Coordinates of C-alpha atoms in Angstrom, one line a residue:
Chain B
M1 CA 0.0 0.0 0.0
S2 CA 1.7 3.2 -1.1
F3 CA -1.1 5.4 -0.1
P4 CA -4.5 4.0 1.0
S5 CA -7.5 4.7 -1.1
R6 CA -10.7 6.1 0.4
D7 CA -12.2 2.6 0.3
E8 CA -9.2 1.1 2.1
L9 CA -9.6 3.6 4.9
I10 CA -13.3 2.9 5.2
D11 CA -12.7 -0.9 5.1
F12 CA -10.1 -0.5 7.9
V13 CA -12.7 1.1 10.2
Y14 CA -15.2 -1.6 9.5
E15 CA -12.6 -4.4 10.0
E16 CA -11.6 -3.0 13.3
A17 CA -15.2 -3.0 14.6
R18 CA -15.7 -6.6 13.3
M19 CA -12.5 -7.7 15.2
I20 CA -14.0 -6.4 18.4
D21 CA -17.4 -8.0 17.8
D22 CA -15.7 -11.3 17.0
G23 CA -13.6 -11.1 20.2
R24 CA -10.4 -11.2 18.2
F25 CA -8.7 -8.8 20.7
D26 CA -5.1 -9.9 20.1
E27 CA -5.5 -9.0 16.5
W28 CA -7.1 -5.8 17.5
L29 CA -4.1 -4.9 19.6
D30 CA -1.9 -5.2 16.5
L31 CA -3.9 -2.4 14.8
W32 CA -2.3 0.3 16.9
T33 CA 0.9 2.2 16.6
E34 CA 3.2 1.8 19.6
D35 CA 2.5 5.3 20.8
G36 CA -1.2 5.1 19.9
Y37 CA -4.0 6.2 22.3
Y38 CA -7.5 4.9 22.7
W39 CA -9.5 7.8 24.2
M40 CA -13.1 8.2 25.4
P41 CA -13.6 11.7 26.8
L42 CA -16.1 12.3 29.6
D43 CA -17.2 15.6 28.3
Y44 CA -18.7 16.1 24.8
K45 CA -16.3 18.9 23.8
Q46 CA -13.3 17.8 25.8
E47 CA -9.9 18.8 24.4
D48 CA -7.6 17.7 27.2
P49 CA -7.1 14.0 28.1
H50 CA -4.7 14.8 30.9
L51 CA -5.9 17.3 33.5
V52 CA -9.6 16.3 33.6
T53 CA -11.1 12.9 33.9
S54 CA -11.8 10.8 30.8
L55 CA -13.7 7.5 30.6
L56 CA -10.6 6.0 28.9
Y57 CA -7.2 7.2 27.8
E58 CA -5.2 4.1 27.2
D59 CA -1.7 3.6 25.9
E60 CA -0.3 0.3 24.6
F61 CA 0.3 -1.2 28.1
L62 CA -3.3 -0.4 29.3
R63 CA -4.9 -1.8 26.1
K64 CA -2.9 -5.0 26.6
L65 CA -4.0 -5.1 30.2
R66 CA -7.6 -4.9 29.2
V67 CA -7.2 -7.8 26.7
E68 CA -5.2 -9.9 29.1
R69 CA -7.8 -9.3 31.9
L70 CA -10.6 -10.4 29.7
K71 CA -8.9 -13.8 29.4
G72 CA -8.2 -14.2 33.1
E73 CA -9.3 -17.2 35.2
R74 CA -10.3 -14.9 38.1
T75 CA -11.9 -12.1 36.1
F76 CA -15.2 -12.5 37.8
S77 CA -17.0 -9.7 36.0
Q78 CA -16.4 -11.7 32.8
K79 CA -18.0 -14.9 34.1
P80 CA -19.9 -15.3 31.9
K81 CA -18.3 -13.2 29.2
S82 CA -19.8 -10.1 27.6
R83 CA -20.4 -9.8 23.9
C84 CA -20.8 -6.7 21.8
H85 CA -22.1 -5.6 18.5
H86 CA -21.3 -2.5 16.4
V87 CA -23.5 -1.0 13.7
L88 CA -21.5 1.6 11.8
S89 CA -22.7 4.2 9.5
R90 CA -20.4 4.6 6.5
P91 CA -17.3 6.4 7.7
F92 CA -16.6 9.9 6.4
V93 CA -13.0 10.4 5.3
D94 CA -12.3 13.8 6.7
E95 CA -8.6 14.0 5.9
M96 CA -6.2 12.4 3.5
D97 CA -2.9 14.2 4.1
R98 CA -0.4 12.3 1.9
E99 CA 2.5 14.6 3.0
K100 CA 2.0 13.9 6.7
G101 CA 0.9 10.4 6.0
L102 CA -2.2 11.1 8.2
F103 CA -5.7 9.9 7.4
V104 CA -8.7 10.8 9.5
T105 CA -12.1 9.2 9.5
H106 CA -15.4 10.1 11.3
T107 CA -17.8 7.3 12.0
P108 CA -21.1 7.5 13.8
F109 CA -22.2 4.2 15.2
H110 CA -24.4 2.3 17.6
Y111 CA -22.9 -0.1 20.1
V112 CA -24.7 -2.9 21.9
E113 CA -23.1 -4.8 24.8
T114 CA -24.7 -7.8 26.6
R115 CA -24.0 -10.1 29.5
L116 CA -26.4 -12.4 31.3
D117 CA -29.9 -10.9 31.0
E118 CA -28.7 -7.3 30.6
Q119 CA -28.2 -5.5 27.3
F120 CA -27.5 -1.8 26.7
L121 CA -27.3 0.4 23.6
L122 CA -24.9 3.4 23.2
A123 CA -24.7 5.9 20.4
A124 CA -21.3 7.2 19.7
T125 CA -18.9 8.7 17.1
A126 CA -15.4 7.5 16.5
R127 CA -12.6 9.6 15.1
H128 CA -9.7 7.5 13.8
E129 CA -6.4 9.1 13.1
L130 CA -4.6 6.6 11.0
V131 CA -1.0 6.5 9.9
L132 CA 1.1 4.3 7.6
V133 CA 3.7 2.2 9.4
G134 CA 5.6 0.5 6.6
E135 CA 2.9 -0.8 4.4
E136 CA 0.2 -1.1 7.1
L137 CA -2.4 1.3 8.3
K138 CA -2.3 1.8 12.1
I139 CA -4.3 3.7 14.6
R140 CA -2.5 6.6 16.2
L141 CA -5.5 7.9 18.0
K142 CA -9.1 6.6 18.3
R143 CA -11.4 9.0 20.0
V144 CA -14.9 7.8 20.9
D145 CA -17.4 10.4 21.9
L146 CA -20.5 9.0 23.5
L147 CA -23.7 10.9 22.7
N148 CA -24.5 10.8 26.4
S149 CA -21.0 10.8 27.8
D150 CA -22.2 12.8 30.8
A151 CA -24.8 10.2 31.8
A152 CA -24.3 7.5 34.5
F153 CA -23.4 4.1 33.2
G154 CA -23.1 0.6 34.7
N155 CA -20.2 -1.5 33.6
I156 CA -19.0 -1.0 30.0
Q157 CA -16.6 -3.9 29.7
L158 CA -15.6 -4.3 26.0
F159 CA -14.4 -1.8 23.4
L160 CA -16.4 0.8 21.5
Chain Q
M1 CA -47.4 1.5 58.4
G2 CA -44.7 -1.1 57.9
R3 CA -42.5 -2.9 60.4
Y4 CA -40.0 -0.2 60.9
S5 CA -41.6 3.3 60.7
G6 CA -41.9 5.0 64.0
N7 CA -40.4 2.0 65.7
A8 CA -36.9 2.8 66.8
A9 CA -36.5 -0.5 68.6
S10 CA -37.0 -2.4 65.4
I11 CA -34.3 -0.4 63.7
E12 CA -31.9 -0.9 66.6
A13 CA -32.5 -4.6 66.4
L14 CA -31.0 -4.7 62.9
I15 CA -27.6 -3.9 64.3
R16 CA -25.8 -6.3 66.5
P17 CA -22.2 -6.0 67.7
T18 CA -20.7 -8.3 65.1
Q19 CA -23.5 -8.6 62.4
V20 CA -26.1 -6.6 60.7
H21 CA -29.4 -7.7 59.4
R22 CA -29.8 -7.9 55.6
D23 CA -32.8 -5.5 55.7
V24 CA -30.4 -2.6 56.1
Y25 CA -29.4 -3.3 52.5
I26 CA -32.5 -4.7 50.8
D27 CA -35.6 -3.4 52.5
D28 CA -37.4 -0.5 50.8
E29 CA -39.0 0.7 54.0
V30 CA -35.6 0.9 55.8
F31 CA -34.3 2.8 52.8
D32 CA -37.2 5.3 53.0
L33 CA -36.4 5.8 56.7
E34 CA -32.8 6.4 55.8
M35 CA -33.8 9.2 53.5
K36 CA -36.2 10.6 56.1
H37 CA -34.0 10.4 59.2
L38 CA -30.4 9.5 58.5
F39 CA -29.9 11.9 55.6
A40 CA -31.7 14.6 57.4
N41 CA -29.9 14.4 60.8
T42 CA -26.4 14.1 59.5
W43 CA -24.1 16.6 57.7
V44 CA -24.1 15.6 54.1
F45 CA -21.7 16.8 51.4
V46 CA -23.3 19.1 48.8
G47 CA -20.4 20.4 46.6
H48 CA -17.3 22.4 46.5
D49 CA -17.5 26.2 46.3
S50 CA -15.2 26.2 43.2
Q51 CA -18.2 24.7 41.4
V52 CA -20.0 28.1 41.9
P53 CA -17.1 30.6 41.7
N54 CA -19.1 33.6 40.5
K55 CA -22.1 35.4 41.9
G56 CA -25.3 33.8 40.4
D57 CA -23.6 30.5 39.8
Y58 CA -25.6 27.5 40.9
F59 CA -25.1 23.7 41.2
A60 CA -28.1 21.4 41.5
T61 CA -27.8 18.1 43.4
E62 CA -29.5 16.0 46.0
I63 CA -29.2 15.4 49.8
G64 CA -30.6 11.9 50.1
R65 CA -33.6 12.2 47.8
Q66 CA -34.2 15.9 48.4
P67 CA -33.4 18.1 45.3
V68 CA -31.3 21.0 46.4
L69 CA -29.6 24.0 44.9
M70 CA -26.2 25.4 45.9
A71 CA -25.8 29.0 44.8
R72 CA -23.3 31.9 45.2
H73 CA -25.2 34.9 46.4
T74 CA -24.4 38.6 45.9
D75 CA -22.9 38.7 49.4
G76 CA -20.3 36.2 48.2
D77 CA -21.5 33.3 50.4
V78 CA -22.8 30.0 49.2
Y79 CA -26.4 29.2 50.1
V80 CA -28.2 25.8 50.0
M81 CA -31.9 25.6 49.4
H82 CA -34.6 23.3 48.2
N83 CA -34.9 23.2 44.5
R84 CA -38.7 23.6 44.5
C85 CA -40.8 26.6 43.8
P86 CA -42.9 27.5 46.9
H87 CA -45.8 28.3 44.5
K88 CA -46.6 25.1 42.7
G89 CA -43.6 22.9 43.3
T90 CA -41.8 23.3 40.0
K91 CA -38.1 22.6 40.2
I92 CA -36.4 25.9 39.8
V93 CA -33.5 24.6 37.8
I94 CA -33.3 21.3 35.9
D95 CA -29.7 21.5 34.6
R96 CA -26.8 20.5 36.8
E97 CA -25.1 23.9 36.8
G98 CA -25.1 27.3 35.4
N99 CA -25.4 31.0 36.1
T100 CA -28.8 32.5 36.9
G101 CA -27.7 36.2 37.0
K102 CA -29.1 38.2 39.9
F103 CA -32.1 36.0 40.6
F104 CA -33.8 32.7 40.0
R105 CA -37.0 32.8 38.0
C106 CA -39.5 30.0 38.1
P107 CA -40.2 29.0 34.5
Y108 CA -43.9 28.3 35.3
H109 CA -45.4 31.5 36.6
A110 CA -42.3 33.8 36.9
W111 CA -42.1 34.0 40.6
S112 CA -38.5 35.2 41.2
F113 CA -36.1 34.6 44.1
K114 CA -32.8 36.2 45.1
T115 CA -29.8 33.8 45.0
D116 CA -30.1 33.3 48.8
G117 CA -33.7 32.0 48.2
C118 CA -35.7 35.0 49.4
L119 CA -38.8 35.9 47.4
L120 CA -38.1 38.8 45.1
A121 CA -41.2 39.4 43.0
I122 CA -44.5 37.9 41.8
P123 CA -46.2 39.0 38.6
L124 CA -49.6 40.7 39.0
K125 CA -49.0 40.8 42.7
K126 CA -52.3 42.7 43.3
G127 CA -54.0 39.4 43.0
Y128 CA -52.7 38.5 46.4
K129 CA -53.7 41.8 48.1
D130 CA -55.5 41.1 51.3
T131 CA -55.2 37.4 50.9
G132 CA -52.6 37.0 53.7
L133 CA -49.9 35.8 51.4
E134 CA -47.3 37.4 53.5
D135 CA -48.1 35.0 56.3
S136 CA -47.9 31.9 54.1
E137 CA -45.0 29.5 53.6
A138 CA -44.9 30.5 49.9
A139 CA -43.9 34.1 50.7
R140 CA -40.8 32.9 52.4
G141 CA -39.2 31.9 49.1
L142 CA -37.1 28.9 48.4
A143 CA -37.0 26.8 51.6
P144 CA -33.5 26.8 53.1
V145 CA -32.0 23.6 54.3
G146 CA -31.6 23.3 58.1
A147 CA -28.0 24.3 58.3
V148 CA -25.0 25.0 56.0
K149 CA -21.3 25.0 56.6
N150 CA -18.5 26.0 54.2
Y151 CA -15.5 24.2 55.5
R152 CA -12.5 25.5 53.6
G153 CA -14.4 25.3 50.3
F154 CA -16.3 22.1 51.1
I155 CA -20.0 22.7 51.5
F156 CA -22.0 20.5 53.8
A157 CA -25.6 20.8 54.8
R158 CA -27.9 19.3 57.4
L159 CA -31.6 19.1 56.3
N160 CA -33.1 19.2 59.8
P161 CA -33.0 22.6 61.5
E162 CA -32.1 20.8 64.8
G163 CA -29.3 18.3 65.2
P164 CA -25.6 17.9 65.9
G165 CA -23.4 20.9 65.1
F166 CA -20.8 20.6 62.3
D167 CA -17.8 20.5 64.6
E168 CA -19.5 18.1 67.0
F169 CA -20.4 15.8 64.1
F170 CA -17.0 15.7 62.4
G171 CA -14.6 16.4 65.2
D172 CA -11.0 15.3 64.6
S173 CA -11.9 13.6 61.3
L174 CA -11.6 17.0 59.6
S175 CA -7.8 16.4 59.8
S176 CA -8.2 14.4 56.6
L177 CA -9.9 17.2 54.7
D178 CA -7.3 19.6 56.1
N179 CA -4.5 17.5 54.8
M180 CA -6.0 17.3 51.4
I181 CA -6.4 21.1 51.2
D182 CA -3.0 21.8 52.8
R183 CA -1.3 20.0 50.0
S184 CA -2.0 23.1 47.9
P185 CA 0.8 25.6 48.3
E186 CA -2.0 28.2 48.4
G187 CA -4.2 26.1 50.7
R188 CA -6.9 26.0 48.1
L189 CA -8.5 23.4 45.9
E190 CA -10.5 23.7 42.6
V191 CA -12.7 21.1 41.1
A192 CA -11.2 19.8 37.9
G193 CA -13.9 19.0 35.3
P194 CA -17.1 17.0 35.6
P195 CA -17.3 13.9 37.8
L196 CA -17.3 10.3 36.6
R197 CA -20.8 9.0 37.0
Y198 CA -21.1 5.2 37.7
M199 CA -24.5 3.5 38.3
H200 CA -24.5 0.6 40.8
Q201 CA -27.4 -1.8 41.2
C202 CA -26.6 -2.2 44.9
N203 CA -27.2 -0.5 48.3
W204 CA -25.1 2.6 48.9
K205 CA -23.7 1.3 52.2
M206 CA -21.9 -1.5 50.4
L207 CA -19.8 1.1 48.7
V208 CA -19.1 3.0 51.9
E209 CA -18.0 -0.2 53.6
N210 CA -15.8 -1.1 50.7
Q211 CA -13.7 2.1 51.3
T212 CA -12.2 0.6 54.4
D213 CA -12.4 -3.1 53.3
T214 CA -8.7 -3.9 53.1
C215 CA -9.1 -7.7 52.6
H216 CA -10.7 -7.4 49.2
P217 CA -8.1 -5.7 46.9
M218 CA -5.7 -8.7 46.5
V219 CA -8.7 -11.0 45.8
A220 CA -11.3 -9.0 43.8
H221 CA -8.6 -7.0 41.9
E222 CA -6.3 -9.9 41.0
S223 CA -7.9 -9.8 37.6
S224 CA -6.9 -6.1 37.0
A225 CA -4.0 -5.2 39.3
G226 CA -2.7 -8.7 39.4
T227 CA -2.7 -8.9 35.6
A228 CA -1.0 -5.5 35.4
V229 CA 1.8 -6.7 37.6
K230 CA 2.3 -9.9 35.6
L231 CA 2.1 -8.1 32.3
W232 CA 4.7 -5.5 33.4
E233 CA 7.1 -8.2 34.5
S234 CA 6.7 -10.1 31.3
L235 CA 7.6 -7.2 29.0
D236 CA 11.0 -6.9 27.5
K237 CA 12.3 -3.7 29.1
P238 CA 15.7 -2.0 28.9
E239 CA 17.6 -2.2 32.2
G240 CA 16.5 0.6 34.6
T241 CA 13.2 1.3 32.9
T242 CA 11.1 3.3 35.3
K243 CA 7.6 2.2 36.1
P244 CA 4.9 4.2 34.2
M245 CA 2.5 6.3 36.2
A246 CA -0.3 3.7 35.5
M247 CA 1.7 1.0 37.2
E248 CA 2.4 3.2 40.2
V249 CA -1.3 3.7 40.5
I250 CA -2.6 0.1 40.0
A251 CA 0.2 -2.2 41.3
P252 CA -0.2 -1.4 45.0
F253 CA -3.7 -2.9 44.9
M254 CA -1.9 -6.3 44.9
S255 CA 0.0 -5.6 48.1
P256 CA -0.1 -8.6 50.5
Y257 CA -2.2 -8.8 53.6
E258 CA 0.7 -7.7 55.8
F259 CA 0.9 -4.4 54.0
F260 CA -2.8 -3.7 54.7
E261 CA -2.6 -5.0 58.3
D262 CA 0.4 -2.7 59.0
M263 CA -1.2 0.4 57.3
G264 CA -3.7 0.7 60.2
I265 CA -7.2 2.0 60.5
R266 CA -8.4 4.9 62.6
T267 CA -12.0 5.4 63.6
W268 CA -13.6 8.6 64.9
P269 CA -17.0 9.0 66.6
N270 CA -20.1 9.4 64.4
G271 CA -19.1 6.9 61.8
H272 CA -16.0 8.6 60.3
G273 CA -12.8 6.7 59.8
H274 CA -9.8 6.1 57.5
T275 CA -7.4 3.5 56.3
G276 CA -3.7 4.3 55.9
V277 CA -2.6 5.5 59.3
H278 CA 1.1 4.7 58.8
H279 CA 1.3 4.2 55.0
S280 CA -1.0 3.4 52.2
I281 CA -1.2 2.5 48.5
H282 CA -0.5 6.1 47.8
S283 CA 2.8 6.2 49.7
D284 CA 5.2 5.3 47.0
Y285 CA 4.3 7.6 44.1
S286 CA 7.3 9.3 42.4
A287 CA 8.1 12.8 43.6
V288 CA 6.9 15.6 41.3
P289 CA 9.7 18.0 40.4
G290 CA 9.4 21.4 42.0
Y291 CA 6.4 20.5 44.2
F292 CA 8.2 20.0 47.5
D293 CA 10.1 23.3 47.1
Q294 CA 6.8 25.1 46.6
M295 CA 5.4 23.5 49.7
V296 CA 8.5 24.4 51.8
E297 CA 8.2 28.0 50.6
A298 CA 4.5 28.1 51.5
H299 CA 4.6 26.2 54.8
G300 CA 8.2 25.9 56.0
E301 CA 10.1 22.6 55.8
E302 CA 8.9 21.0 58.9
R303 CA 5.2 21.6 58.2
A304 CA 5.6 20.7 54.5
K305 CA 7.1 17.4 55.5
A306 CA 4.4 16.8 58.0
I307 CA 1.7 17.5 55.4
L308 CA 3.3 15.3 52.7
G309 CA 4.2 12.6 55.3
E310 CA 0.5 11.8 55.7
N311 CA -0.5 9.1 53.2
R312 CA -4.1 8.5 54.3
H313 CA -5.7 6.1 52.0
N314 CA -9.5 6.4 52.1
T315 CA -11.3 8.6 54.6
V316 CA -15.0 8.0 55.0
Y317 CA -17.1 10.9 56.1
F318 CA -20.3 9.3 57.3
P319 CA -22.8 8.9 55.8
N320 CA -21.8 9.0 52.1
I321 CA -18.6 10.4 50.9
M322 CA -15.0 9.2 50.8
I323 CA -11.9 11.4 50.1
K324 CA -8.3 10.5 49.2
G325 CA -6.2 13.3 50.5
P326 CA -2.9 12.3 48.8
I327 CA -4.6 12.4 45.3
Q328 CA -7.3 15.0 45.9
Q329 CA -10.3 12.7 45.0
L330 CA -13.8 12.8 46.4
R331 CA -16.4 10.1 45.8
I332 CA -20.1 10.5 46.6
F333 CA -22.3 7.5 47.1
I334 CA -25.7 8.9 46.2
P335 CA -28.6 6.6 47.4
L336 CA -31.3 6.3 44.7
A337 CA -33.1 3.2 46.0
A338 CA -32.4 0.3 48.4
N339 CA -30.7 -1.5 45.4
K340 CA -29.5 1.5 43.4
T341 CA -26.6 3.9 44.0
L342 CA -25.1 6.5 41.8
V343 CA -21.4 7.0 42.4
E344 CA -19.9 10.3 41.4
S345 CA -16.1 10.7 41.5
Y346 CA -14.6 14.2 41.5
I347 CA -11.0 15.3 41.3
Y348 CA -9.5 18.6 42.5
R349 CA -6.6 20.7 41.4
L350 CA -4.1 21.7 44.1
V351 CA -4.1 25.4 43.3
G352 CA -0.5 26.5 42.7
A353 CA 1.0 23.0 42.4
P354 CA 2.5 21.4 39.3
D355 CA 0.1 20.0 36.7
M356 CA 1.7 16.5 37.0
L357 CA -0.1 16.0 40.3
L358 CA -3.5 16.6 38.7
Q359 CA -2.5 14.4 35.8
R360 CA -1.9 11.5 38.1
T361 CA -5.1 12.2 39.9
A362 CA -7.1 12.2 36.6
M363 CA -5.4 8.9 35.7
Y364 CA -6.3 7.4 39.0
N365 CA -9.9 8.4 38.6
R366 CA -10.3 6.9 35.2
L367 CA -8.2 3.7 35.9
I368 CA -10.0 2.9 39.2
N369 CA -13.4 4.5 39.3
A370 CA -14.9 4.8 35.8
P371 CA -17.7 2.7 34.4
T372 CA -15.0 1.7 31.8
S373 CA -12.4 0.9 34.5
V374 CA -11.2 -2.6 35.0
V375 CA -10.8 -2.1 38.7
G376 CA -14.4 -0.7 38.8
H377 CA -15.7 -3.7 37.0
D378 CA -14.2 -6.0 39.6
D379 CA -15.8 -4.1 42.5
L380 CA -19.3 -3.6 40.9
E381 CA -19.5 -7.3 40.1
M382 CA -19.0 -8.1 43.8
Y383 CA -21.5 -5.5 45.0
E384 CA -24.2 -6.7 42.6
R385 CA -23.6 -10.3 43.5
A386 CA -24.0 -9.4 47.2
Q387 CA -27.2 -7.4 46.5
E388 CA -28.7 -10.5 44.8
G389 CA -27.2 -13.0 47.3
L390 CA -28.7 -11.2 50.3
H391 CA -32.2 -12.2 49.1
S392 CA -31.3 -15.8 49.9
D393 CA -33.2 -17.0 52.9
G394 CA -30.4 -19.3 53.9
L395 CA -29.0 -16.6 56.2
E396 CA -30.4 -13.2 57.3
W397 CA -27.3 -11.6 58.7
V398 CA -24.1 -10.1 57.3
N399 CA -20.9 -10.6 59.2
V400 CA -18.7 -7.6 60.3
Q401 CA -16.7 -9.4 63.0
R402 CA -13.1 -9.2 61.9
L403 CA -10.9 -8.1 64.8
Y404 CA -13.9 -7.4 67.0
A405 CA -13.2 -6.8 70.6
E406 CA -15.9 -7.1 73.2
G407 CA -17.0 -3.8 74.7
E408 CA -15.4 -1.7 72.0
D409 CA -16.5 2.0 72.3
M410 CA -17.3 3.8 69.1
D411 CA -17.4 7.1 70.9
E412 CA -13.7 6.8 71.3
T413 CA -11.1 7.5 68.6
A414 CA -9.1 4.3 68.0
V415 CA -6.2 3.2 65.8
E416 CA -6.1 -0.5 65.0
N417 CA -4.8 -3.2 62.7
G418 CA -5.5 -2.2 59.1
T419 CA -7.7 -5.2 58.4
T420 CA -10.2 -4.7 61.2
E421 CA -13.8 -4.2 60.3
R422 CA -14.2 -1.8 63.2
Q423 CA -14.8 1.1 60.8
M424 CA -17.8 -0.9 59.3
R425 CA -19.1 -1.4 62.8
N426 CA -18.5 2.2 63.6
Q427 CA -20.6 3.2 60.6
F428 CA -23.5 1.0 61.7
H429 CA -23.2 2.4 65.2
A430 CA -23.6 5.9 63.8
W431 CA -26.3 4.6 61.4
K432 CA -28.4 3.4 64.4
K433 CA -27.9 6.7 66.2
Y434 CA -28.9 9.0 63.4
M435 CA -31.7 6.7 62.2
T436 CA -33.5 6.7 65.5
M437 CA -32.6 10.2 66.7
T438 CA -35.9 11.6 65.3
M439 CA -37.9 8.4 65.1
G440 CA -39.6 8.1 68.5
A441 CA -40.5 5.0 70.3
A442 CA -42.9 2.2 69.1
Q443 CA -46.5 3.4 68.9

């Protein structure tokens, strides 16, 4: 891949969601750059991940921790395991900066997570900042804004 | 009338020296009585005055189930009043915070009130001429709560006009709040952003008890903190790699029992208490460059060392908040129903201190207390299993016996082994006192 096409960027975003829904979390970990961040702000217009609270702001170590924890023998909140389901609207390609090698998509989606008799629905928007590492597209930043980020939630255990 | 209303003896019978009856967690009538008595007789945290920095700023919240408003009045003071129009009952504000200008205006009939709650104006007032309105409750404006105290920026209120004084209620436990505030070189805190809001399908007291439950971290959090420790050890790291901030935050949860035994628990009268008398999971964070020098400049070296030498872990202010002085966090356990609790976790900036301290605090909040936090998932799973399990008729009592000593006196301050459940017993001792204080005898 010299430079990704619009379709390749869109396919990437769909593939990522499918990996999560399939529970292929180790593959999902490989989608990120080493210095990539997975961010879910707490406030709708939040700009700062550091000096106010976020729902998530996770580097490579913390993403791995999540995935390892999901496999754990004594991870009681995952007995039984949760499952999730993404329904994506077609991603907008907001930026294709070939000079910087930066590609940005904007994807509204619905997310459903279930465990035991409980199931909940969240509406959200993902912003992917993708870069080329060698020949592969990787996520440098994935920002997920929940429509109701200021609401009170129970456990959200998988990945939006 | 149910079994418990107006029957203090039946409430007292729920609390025994080493066990409590499950009805304190699952019974709807007991919950209603908690709202009516316990949350009216005690000093309940409302908010921080930095949430209403300017005149006309307001913050809407609840004390127990009572909707209240905290507002900055033109005299510069913070007032707390019921969020209910004295005319028809409409909530005066419905958003969580904002600025109302010089007065509140009810959106239904435009009755208006000064920001201290006093009635300001009524449209077409001649309609009340000779009706005796001035002698009615409605003419007194937004009903004030029973008593308000601004303690170094922290606003507490007691709903009942009569009851224990603020100093009498908190006593020496205020040393934990003092320590949190004194950690600012300017002696001042500011709220930093909105709180995490985490819904729990369990009784609020389970959360309060968990704050000084030192025998659960290495068990319930093996999945999160234990995995973090193993993962860190398994990584290929260059020699001398320093632990990242996230590991400093999460790894101490896996400390062995001896660590928690040695850290100590202190209990104060009226249900307050804290873990981490000698050291805590917050003791070994890396120093933040420049901070100690700022503290020495502000307080002198001896005092700076004394302030920063305290590493209190969780301080419970009965009935329903917990603070962490060393990281400037405050959690409120808001009771919504016998089996439903909203947990709001706030963080504060130490005014004048380096940003890195706040950065660590924000990280702690999201790693440990978010609905998306792996540590939070561990805890909530346990609370919800307990809430369900308590409906089993196999047993009716919950055990709080660890390191119980016969004849222990909760009106005395005590320092004990850090794994004692004395603080849980202390909370129930206070619970009984403030539940029955205004209840009267059996009828």
